[in-house]
Amino acid sequence: MKKAAFPLLVAALLAVSCGESDKEMIDRVFDVARQQYTAMDAALGESTLPKTYENGALVTSDSGWWCAGFYPGSLWYIYLKTGDESIRALAEKNTRKVYPETQFARSHDIGFVTNCSYGNAFRITGDTVWRQPIIDAAHALATRYNPHVGCTRSWDFSPEGKGWRFPVIIDNMMNLELLMEANKLCGVDSLKDIAVTHATTTMKNHFRDDFTTWHVVDYVPEDGSVHMKCTAQGYSDDSAWARGQAWGLYGFTMMFRESGDKAFLTQAENIANALISRLPEDGIPYWDYDAPDIPNTLRDASAGAIMASALIELSHLTGNRSYFEVARKQLHTLASPEYLADPGENGHFLLKHSVGSLPGGSEVDVPLTYADYYFLEALLRLEGTF
Ligand code: GLY
């Protein structure tokens, strides 16, 4: 993985926050992660992957769940940090579980599933055995592209009464990384073109004047006009669902890194500034920035972790130190007992207090694989590993 050139990093690592330096905190969390994620594997079946922990029980999924790639991805990050070969063996085993998903795109989530598992396996080991599924998956994702819309389609369903025909959710920005990675591996330029066009279309149609984003934009597939802007997981159609905002921030930061298009960098900065101005003191967002019962409502640790990872990269790309400091605060909060589980607790997940879908009544105030994945990624970025 690429080393980040960030001269102030040494100072940050020596800095003390809440009595614990960044380095001490990062080492402590990865020690917990090594223990928890090793025990997690022992609780899984041959083809199952962790989903969450609810009512004292581990909930698992097969490889078809959109989160299937995060557990293998976290194992790769723990291996990258520790060099522990037993963790590498678990990472390899759990990456192979998602192979079937790399061969067809049941939704846009093929990007999350493949890039976090096979993508990290290839980037971290350089072993070409992991390479082809990344290329296969990118071509499968590209079949969901509609040139009239200028986006890949997210979901194939519509909630009753909505009549969605070509829904694109802000989360889909994350899946563009698979297209960009595959373009570098196989040289097929249409993959990159699709990703850049998707990001440009999203920048035009998903964002409000205050740089918050709608969750869902539904398009008319025949002419690319916008049919509806609404939410699926937020408080209301016009609210700022916290994880969606974090996906947008991360997605535009990543797309600038991958494409060099300055418009994406400006978009990421505008999103970051809008969100930072609305964060609570400890840096962890409420599940929706517009939830009417703030401060008496739930935080979403996953939104905090995704945002922290994106802010550190944005800080490197812009040289704006303030993004790095916000992320540091978020990561020290997530590493505190309020959020980080002790070994043996929390169904072997790391972070407590994430929200999957509050309006849907699913995965409310629970651990989630993607909160852990982006937390570990952000810590590696804080450390300067990449
Ligand atoms: N991509 C689905 C979610 O963030 O809940």
Short mmCIF file of C-alpha atoms and ligand atoms in Angstrom, two decimals:
data_model
loop_
_atom_site.label_atom_id
_atom_site.label_comp_id
_atom_site.label_asym_id
_atom_site.label_seq_id
_atom_site.Cartn_x
_atom_site.Cartn_y
_atom_site.Cartn_z
CA MET A 1 0.00 0.00 0.00
CA LYS A 2 1.05 3.57 -0.69
CA LYS A 3 2.66 5.48 2.19
CA ALA A 4 1.05 8.83 2.90
CA ALA A 5 3.47 11.73 2.78
CA PHE A 6 2.38 13.67 5.83
CA PRO A 7 5.15 15.44 7.68
CA LEU A 8 3.08 16.40 10.72
CA LEU A 9 2.21 12.79 11.39
CA VAL A 10 5.09 12.20 13.77
CA ALA A 11 3.90 15.09 15.90
CA ALA A 12 0.39 13.65 15.89
CA LEU A 13 1.63 10.24 16.97
CA LEU A 14 3.43 11.80 19.90
CA ALA A 15 0.47 13.93 20.89
CA VAL A 16 -1.42 12.93 23.94
CA SER A 17 -5.20 12.86 24.00
CA CYS A 18 -7.20 11.78 27.03
CA GLY A 19 -3.94 10.55 28.57
CA GLU A 20 -3.25 8.12 25.73
CA SER A 21 -1.16 8.86 22.65
CA ASP A 22 -2.41 8.01 19.18
CA LYS A 23 0.12 5.18 18.95
CA GLU A 24 -0.93 3.68 22.29
CA MET A 25 -4.58 3.89 21.31
CA ILE A 26 -4.02 2.35 17.87
CA ASP A 27 -1.95 -0.52 19.31
CA ARG A 28 -4.57 -1.16 21.99
CA VAL A 29 -7.45 -1.27 19.50
CA PHE A 30 -5.61 -3.63 17.14
CA ASP A 31 -4.81 -5.92 20.05
CA VAL A 32 -8.54 -6.07 20.86
CA ALA A 33 -9.29 -6.54 17.15
CA ARG A 34 -6.88 -9.47 16.83
CA GLN A 35 -8.53 -11.22 19.77
CA GLN A 36 -12.13 -10.43 18.81
CA TYR A 37 -11.82 -11.26 15.13
CA THR A 38 -10.00 -14.53 15.79
CA ALA A 39 -12.78 -15.59 18.17
CA MET A 40 -15.37 -14.41 15.61
CA ASP A 41 -14.05 -16.84 13.00
CA ALA A 42 -14.51 -19.76 15.39
CA ALA A 43 -18.18 -18.79 15.73
CA LEU A 44 -18.82 -18.88 11.96
CA GLY A 45 -19.86 -21.71 9.67
CA GLU A 46 -18.07 -22.79 6.50
CA SER A 47 -19.89 -20.28 4.33
CA THR A 48 -21.31 -17.77 6.79
CA LEU A 49 -20.12 -14.28 7.66
CA PRO A 50 -20.91 -12.01 10.61
CA LYS A 51 -23.73 -9.51 10.32
CA THR A 52 -24.44 -8.19 13.82
CA TYR A 53 -24.97 -9.18 17.45
CA GLU A 54 -28.50 -8.80 18.80
CA ASN A 55 -30.22 -10.02 21.96
CA GLY A 56 -27.11 -11.88 23.06
CA ALA A 57 -26.71 -13.81 19.80
CA LEU A 58 -24.41 -13.54 16.81
CA VAL A 59 -26.40 -12.94 13.61
CA THR A 60 -24.72 -14.23 10.44
CA SER A 61 -25.38 -14.01 6.71
CA ASP A 62 -24.37 -15.84 3.58
CA SER A 63 -22.17 -14.13 0.99
CA GLY A 64 -25.20 -12.46 -0.64
CA TRP A 65 -25.61 -9.85 2.12
CA TRP A 66 -24.23 -6.43 1.12
CA CYS A 67 -21.83 -6.48 4.10
CA ALA A 68 -20.18 -9.82 3.31
CA GLY A 69 -16.84 -8.23 2.37
CA PHE A 70 -16.27 -6.23 5.54
CA TYR A 71 -15.24 -9.07 7.87
CA PRO A 72 -12.57 -10.38 5.48
CA GLY A 73 -11.53 -6.79 4.85
CA SER A 74 -11.06 -6.13 8.56
CA LEU A 75 -8.99 -9.30 8.87
CA TRP A 76 -6.74 -7.99 6.06
CA TYR A 77 -6.33 -4.71 7.94
CA ILE A 78 -5.46 -6.55 11.16
CA TYR A 79 -2.93 -8.62 9.22
CA LEU A 80 -1.46 -5.45 7.68
CA LYS A 81 -0.98 -3.97 11.15
CA THR A 82 0.19 -7.06 13.05
CA GLY A 83 1.82 -9.29 10.43
CA ASP A 84 0.18 -12.19 12.28
CA GLU A 85 0.16 -15.14 9.85
CA SER A 86 -2.76 -16.83 11.63
CA ILE A 87 -4.84 -13.71 10.89
CA ARG A 88 -3.72 -13.85 7.26
CA ALA A 89 -5.00 -17.43 7.06
CA LEU A 90 -8.39 -16.29 8.39
CA ALA A 91 -8.42 -13.38 5.95
CA GLU A 92 -7.76 -15.73 3.04
CA LYS A 93 -10.41 -18.21 4.15
CA ASN A 94 -13.09 -15.55 4.66
CA THR A 95 -12.23 -13.74 1.43
CA ARG A 96 -12.84 -16.96 -0.51
CA LYS A 97 -16.32 -17.21 1.01
CA VAL A 98 -17.43 -14.19 -1.04
CA TYR A 99 -16.06 -15.42 -4.39
CA PRO A 100 -19.54 -16.23 -5.84
CA GLU A 101 -20.54 -12.59 -5.34
CA THR A 102 -17.71 -11.35 -7.55
CA GLN A 103 -19.19 -13.06 -10.59
CA PHE A 104 -22.52 -11.25 -10.96
CA ALA A 105 -23.96 -7.96 -9.75
CA ARG A 106 -27.10 -8.61 -7.77
CA SER A 107 -26.88 -4.89 -6.81
CA HIS A 108 -24.33 -2.07 -6.67
CA ASP A 109 -23.03 -3.62 -3.45
CA ILE A 110 -20.74 -5.87 -5.47
CA GLY A 111 -18.34 -2.95 -5.10
CA PHE A 112 -18.32 -3.03 -1.30
CA VAL A 113 -18.21 -6.84 -1.20
CA THR A 114 -15.37 -7.29 -3.68
CA ASN A 115 -13.17 -4.30 -3.02
CA CYS A 116 -13.04 -4.79 0.75
CA SER A 117 -12.23 -8.51 0.46
CA TYR A 118 -10.40 -9.33 -2.80
CA GLY A 119 -9.33 -5.71 -3.28
CA ASN A 120 -7.52 -5.59 0.05
CA ALA A 121 -6.16 -9.11 -0.41
CA PHE A 122 -4.49 -8.04 -3.67
CA ARG A 123 -3.35 -4.60 -2.50
CA ILE A 124 -1.88 -5.92 0.75
CA THR A 125 -0.24 -9.15 -0.46
CA GLY A 126 0.40 -8.35 -4.13
CA ASP A 127 -0.47 -11.99 -4.83
CA THR A 128 -2.05 -12.22 -8.29
CA VAL A 129 -4.31 -15.05 -7.17
CA TRP A 130 -6.68 -12.33 -5.85
CA ARG A 131 -6.61 -10.17 -9.00
CA GLN A 132 -9.08 -11.62 -11.52
CA PRO A 133 -12.21 -11.53 -9.29
CA ILE A 134 -11.67 -7.76 -8.90
CA ILE A 135 -11.73 -7.35 -12.68
CA ASP A 136 -14.69 -9.73 -13.09
CA ALA A 137 -16.68 -7.87 -10.43
CA ALA A 138 -15.99 -4.47 -11.99
CA HIS A 139 -17.26 -5.68 -15.36
CA ALA A 140 -20.34 -7.10 -13.63
CA LEU A 141 -20.96 -3.75 -11.89
CA ALA A 142 -20.59 -1.97 -15.24
CA THR A 143 -23.58 -3.93 -16.60
CA ARG A 144 -25.71 -1.84 -14.22
CA TYR A 145 -24.70 1.40 -15.97
CA ASN A 146 -27.28 3.36 -17.94
CA PRO A 147 -25.82 6.01 -20.30
CA HIS A 148 -29.04 8.08 -20.28
CA VAL A 149 -28.82 8.40 -16.51
CA GLY A 150 -25.04 8.49 -16.26
CA CYS A 151 -25.05 6.20 -13.22
CA THR A 152 -24.96 2.56 -12.24
CA ARG A 153 -28.22 1.40 -10.71
CA SER A 154 -28.17 0.70 -6.98
CA TRP A 155 -31.19 -1.49 -6.22
CA ASP A 156 -33.64 -3.54 -8.27
CA PHE A 157 -36.61 -3.12 -5.92
CA SER A 158 -39.01 -0.33 -5.08
CA PRO A 159 -40.83 0.14 -1.78
CA GLU A 160 -44.59 -0.10 -2.17
CA GLY A 161 -46.10 3.12 -3.46
CA LYS A 162 -42.81 4.71 -4.55
CA GLY A 163 -42.60 3.37 -8.09
CA TRP A 164 -38.80 3.56 -8.27
CA ARG A 165 -37.46 2.66 -11.70
CA PHE A 166 -33.75 3.43 -11.49
CA PRO A 167 -32.81 4.21 -7.88
CA VAL A 168 -29.31 5.50 -7.18
CA ILE A 169 -28.33 5.92 -3.55
CA ILE A 170 -25.50 8.07 -2.26
CA ASP A 171 -23.88 4.93 -0.82
CA ASN A 172 -23.14 3.93 -4.41
CA MET A 173 -20.28 6.44 -4.54
CA MET A 174 -18.30 3.88 -2.55
CA ASN A 175 -18.63 1.24 -5.26
CA LEU A 176 -16.84 3.43 -7.79
CA GLU A 177 -13.54 2.48 -6.16
CA LEU A 178 -13.91 -1.04 -7.56
CA LEU A 179 -14.25 0.39 -11.09
CA MET A 180 -11.20 2.62 -10.64
CA GLU A 181 -9.11 -0.20 -9.19
CA ALA A 182 -10.07 -2.59 -11.98
CA ASN A 183 -9.27 0.03 -14.62
CA LYS A 184 -5.73 0.19 -13.25
CA LEU A 185 -5.47 -3.61 -13.31
CA CYS A 186 -6.90 -4.36 -16.76
CA GLY A 187 -6.69 -1.04 -18.62
CA VAL A 188 -10.33 -1.03 -19.74
CA ASP A 189 -11.06 2.71 -19.82
CA SER A 190 -14.84 2.36 -19.90
CA LEU A 191 -14.71 1.25 -16.23
CA LYS A 192 -13.06 4.51 -15.23
CA ASP A 193 -15.35 6.54 -17.51
CA ILE A 194 -18.41 5.03 -15.86
CA ALA A 195 -17.08 5.85 -12.40
CA VAL A 196 -16.25 9.47 -13.29
CA THR A 197 -19.62 9.99 -15.00
CA HIS A 198 -21.46 8.44 -12.06
CA ALA A 199 -19.70 10.78 -9.62
CA THR A 200 -20.39 13.81 -11.83
CA THR A 201 -24.09 12.93 -12.13
CA THR A 202 -24.30 12.38 -8.37
CA MET A 203 -22.65 15.71 -7.68
CA LYS A 204 -25.27 17.38 -9.87
CA ASN A 205 -28.42 15.66 -8.61
CA HIS A 206 -27.88 14.30 -5.10
CA PHE A 207 -26.75 17.42 -3.23
CA ARG A 208 -28.68 20.24 -1.64
CA ASP A 209 -27.50 23.85 -1.46
CA ASP A 210 -26.05 23.22 2.03
CA PHE A 211 -23.99 20.23 0.73
CA THR A 212 -26.02 17.62 2.56
CA THR A 213 -27.25 14.82 0.34
CA TRP A 214 -30.51 13.09 -0.34
CA HIS A 215 -30.24 9.36 0.21
CA VAL A 216 -32.07 8.17 -2.92
CA VAL A 217 -32.41 9.79 -6.34
CA ASP A 218 -34.70 7.81 -8.61
CA TYR A 219 -34.23 8.36 -12.35
CA VAL A 220 -36.30 7.73 -15.46
CA PRO A 221 -34.12 5.18 -17.24
CA GLU A 222 -35.26 6.15 -20.77
CA ASP A 223 -34.12 9.79 -20.59
CA GLY A 224 -32.16 10.21 -17.34
CA SER A 225 -34.52 12.78 -15.84
CA VAL A 226 -35.00 12.80 -12.07
CA HIS A 227 -38.24 11.16 -10.96
CA MET A 228 -37.93 11.50 -7.17
CA LYS A 229 -35.54 12.46 -4.38
CA CYS A 230 -36.22 10.76 -1.06
CA THR A 231 -34.85 8.57 1.72
CA ALA A 232 -34.79 4.88 2.51
CA GLN A 233 -33.00 4.88 5.86
CA GLY A 234 -33.10 8.49 7.05
CA TYR A 235 -35.51 10.36 9.31
CA SER A 236 -37.33 12.01 6.39
CA ASP A 237 -36.95 12.57 2.67
CA ASP A 238 -35.34 15.95 3.27
CA SER A 239 -33.20 15.09 6.29
CA ALA A 240 -29.46 14.41 6.38
CA TRP A 241 -29.13 10.69 7.18
CA ALA A 242 -25.74 10.44 8.88
CA ARG A 243 -24.26 7.42 7.16
CA GLY A 244 -25.32 8.66 3.75
CA GLN A 245 -23.47 11.92 4.39
CA ALA A 246 -20.38 9.91 5.36
CA TRP A 247 -20.59 7.77 2.22
CA GLY A 248 -20.73 10.93 0.13
CA LEU A 249 -17.73 12.48 1.89
CA TYR A 250 -15.67 9.32 1.52
CA GLY A 251 -16.80 8.74 -2.07
CA PHE A 252 -15.83 12.18 -3.38
CA THR A 253 -12.54 12.15 -1.49
CA MET A 254 -11.72 8.75 -3.01
CA MET A 255 -12.79 9.85 -6.50
CA PHE A 256 -10.43 12.83 -6.35
CA ARG A 257 -7.60 10.53 -5.26
CA GLU A 258 -8.36 8.16 -8.14
CA SER A 259 -9.19 10.63 -10.94
CA GLY A 260 -7.42 13.87 -10.04
CA ASP A 261 -10.60 15.81 -10.92
CA LYS A 262 -10.51 18.93 -8.73
CA ALA A 263 -14.31 19.26 -8.78
CA PHE A 264 -14.51 16.10 -6.67
CA LEU A 265 -12.03 17.51 -4.16
CA THR A 266 -14.01 20.73 -3.82
CA GLN A 267 -17.17 18.68 -3.35
CA ALA A 268 -15.52 16.62 -0.60
CA GLU A 269 -14.32 19.78 1.18
CA ASN A 270 -17.77 21.32 1.01
CA ILE A 271 -19.35 18.16 2.42
CA ALA A 272 -16.74 17.93 5.18
CA ASN A 273 -17.22 21.55 6.21
CA ALA A 274 -21.01 21.15 6.30
CA LEU A 275 -20.85 18.00 8.44
CA ILE A 276 -18.14 19.16 10.84
CA SER A 277 -20.18 22.26 11.67
CA ARG A 278 -23.01 19.97 12.81
CA LEU A 279 -21.10 17.35 14.82
CA PRO A 280 -21.70 16.93 18.54
CA GLU A 281 -18.79 17.70 20.89
CA ASP A 282 -17.37 14.14 20.93
CA GLY A 283 -17.40 13.90 17.12
CA ILE A 284 -19.80 10.96 16.68
CA PRO A 285 -22.88 11.88 14.62
CA TYR A 286 -26.42 11.19 15.68
CA TRP A 287 -27.98 8.66 13.31
CA ASP A 288 -29.58 11.51 11.34
CA TYR A 289 -28.33 15.12 11.58
CA ASP A 290 -31.98 16.24 11.47
CA ALA A 291 -33.45 13.74 13.93
CA PRO A 292 -36.01 15.79 15.88
CA ASP A 293 -35.10 14.30 19.26
CA ILE A 294 -31.39 15.26 19.27
CA PRO A 295 -29.68 15.01 21.81
CA ASN A 296 -31.98 12.26 23.11
CA THR A 297 -31.49 9.92 20.20
CA LEU A 298 -28.98 7.34 19.01
CA ARG A 299 -25.49 7.91 17.71
CA ASP A 300 -24.25 5.98 14.69
CA ALA A 301 -20.70 4.75 15.29
CA SER A 302 -20.50 3.53 11.68
CA ALA A 303 -21.07 7.08 10.38
CA GLY A 304 -18.34 8.33 12.73
CA ALA A 305 -15.86 5.67 11.58
CA ILE A 306 -16.49 6.21 7.84
CA MET A 307 -16.22 9.97 8.30
CA ALA A 308 -12.97 9.69 10.27
CA SER A 309 -11.36 7.56 7.58
CA ALA A 310 -12.45 9.99 4.86
CA LEU A 311 -11.34 13.07 6.80
CA ILE A 312 -7.81 11.75 7.28
CA GLU A 313 -7.48 11.10 3.56
CA LEU A 314 -8.99 14.51 2.79
CA SER A 315 -6.49 16.10 5.15
CA HIS A 316 -3.62 14.44 3.29
CA LEU A 317 -5.03 15.50 -0.09
CA THR A 318 -5.69 19.13 0.86
CA GLY A 319 -3.03 19.74 3.50
CA ASN A 320 -5.84 21.02 5.76
CA ARG A 321 -4.81 19.89 9.22
CA SER A 322 -8.21 20.63 10.78
CA TYR A 323 -9.77 17.59 9.06
CA PHE A 324 -7.10 15.39 10.63
CA GLU A 325 -7.81 16.80 14.09
CA VAL A 326 -11.56 16.18 13.81
CA ALA A 327 -10.84 12.59 12.80
CA ARG A 328 -8.42 12.15 15.72
CA LYS A 329 -11.11 13.24 18.11
CA GLN A 330 -13.64 10.87 16.53
CA LEU A 331 -11.21 7.94 16.74
CA HIS A 332 -10.30 8.56 20.38
CA THR A 333 -14.04 8.67 21.17
CA LEU A 334 -14.65 5.42 19.31
CA ALA A 335 -11.71 3.83 21.16
CA SER A 336 -13.23 4.77 24.54
CA PRO A 337 -15.23 2.28 26.66
CA GLU A 338 -18.45 3.98 25.53
CA TYR A 339 -17.96 2.52 22.04
CA LEU A 340 -15.15 -0.07 22.04
CA ALA A 341 -15.97 -3.50 23.42
CA ASP A 342 -13.70 -5.41 25.79
CA PRO A 343 -12.38 -8.73 24.46
CA GLY A 344 -15.04 -11.43 24.84
CA GLU A 345 -17.92 -8.91 24.74
CA ASN A 346 -20.16 -7.64 21.97
CA GLY A 347 -20.36 -10.87 19.95
CA HIS A 348 -16.66 -10.45 19.02
CA PHE A 349 -17.33 -7.19 17.18
CA LEU A 350 -15.28 -4.10 18.06
CA LEU A 351 -17.65 -1.15 18.12
CA LYS A 352 -20.99 -0.85 19.84
CA HIS A 353 -23.76 1.64 18.96
CA SER A 354 -24.33 1.64 15.22
CA VAL A 355 -27.65 2.04 13.45
CA GLY A 356 -28.51 0.05 10.31
CA SER A 357 -32.01 1.32 9.57
CA LEU A 358 -33.95 3.03 12.33
CA PRO A 359 -37.08 3.65 10.22
CA GLY A 360 -36.96 -0.01 9.15
CA GLY A 361 -36.51 -1.14 12.76
CA SER A 362 -33.50 -3.25 11.84
CA GLU A 363 -30.01 -3.25 13.38
CA VAL A 364 -30.72 -0.44 15.81
CA ASP A 365 -27.96 0.38 18.35
CA VAL A 366 -25.90 -2.71 17.56
CA PRO A 367 -22.42 -3.64 16.32
CA LEU A 368 -22.00 -3.74 12.55
CA THR A 369 -19.18 -5.08 10.38
CA TYR A 370 -18.72 -1.88 8.41
CA ALA A 371 -18.33 0.25 11.55
CA ASP A 372 -15.42 -2.00 12.54
CA TYR A 373 -13.94 -2.03 9.03
CA TYR A 374 -13.80 1.75 8.58
CA PHE A 375 -12.65 2.20 12.20
CA LEU A 376 -9.64 -0.04 11.56
CA GLU A 377 -8.99 1.65 8.20
CA ALA A 378 -9.12 5.08 9.83
CA LEU A 379 -6.67 3.97 12.52
CA LEU A 380 -4.24 2.73 9.87
CA ARG A 381 -4.59 6.09 8.16
CA LEU A 382 -4.03 7.90 11.47
CA GLU A 383 -0.88 5.84 11.92
CA GLY A 384 0.28 6.67 8.39
CA THR A 385 0.26 3.08 7.12
CA PHE A 386 -1.57 4.26 3.98
N1 GLY B 1 -25.29 0.85 2.14
C1 GLY B 1 -26.30 0.59 3.08
C2 GLY B 1 -26.14 1.30 4.35
O1 GLY B 1 -25.26 2.13 4.51
O2 GLY B 1 -26.93 1.02 5.24
#
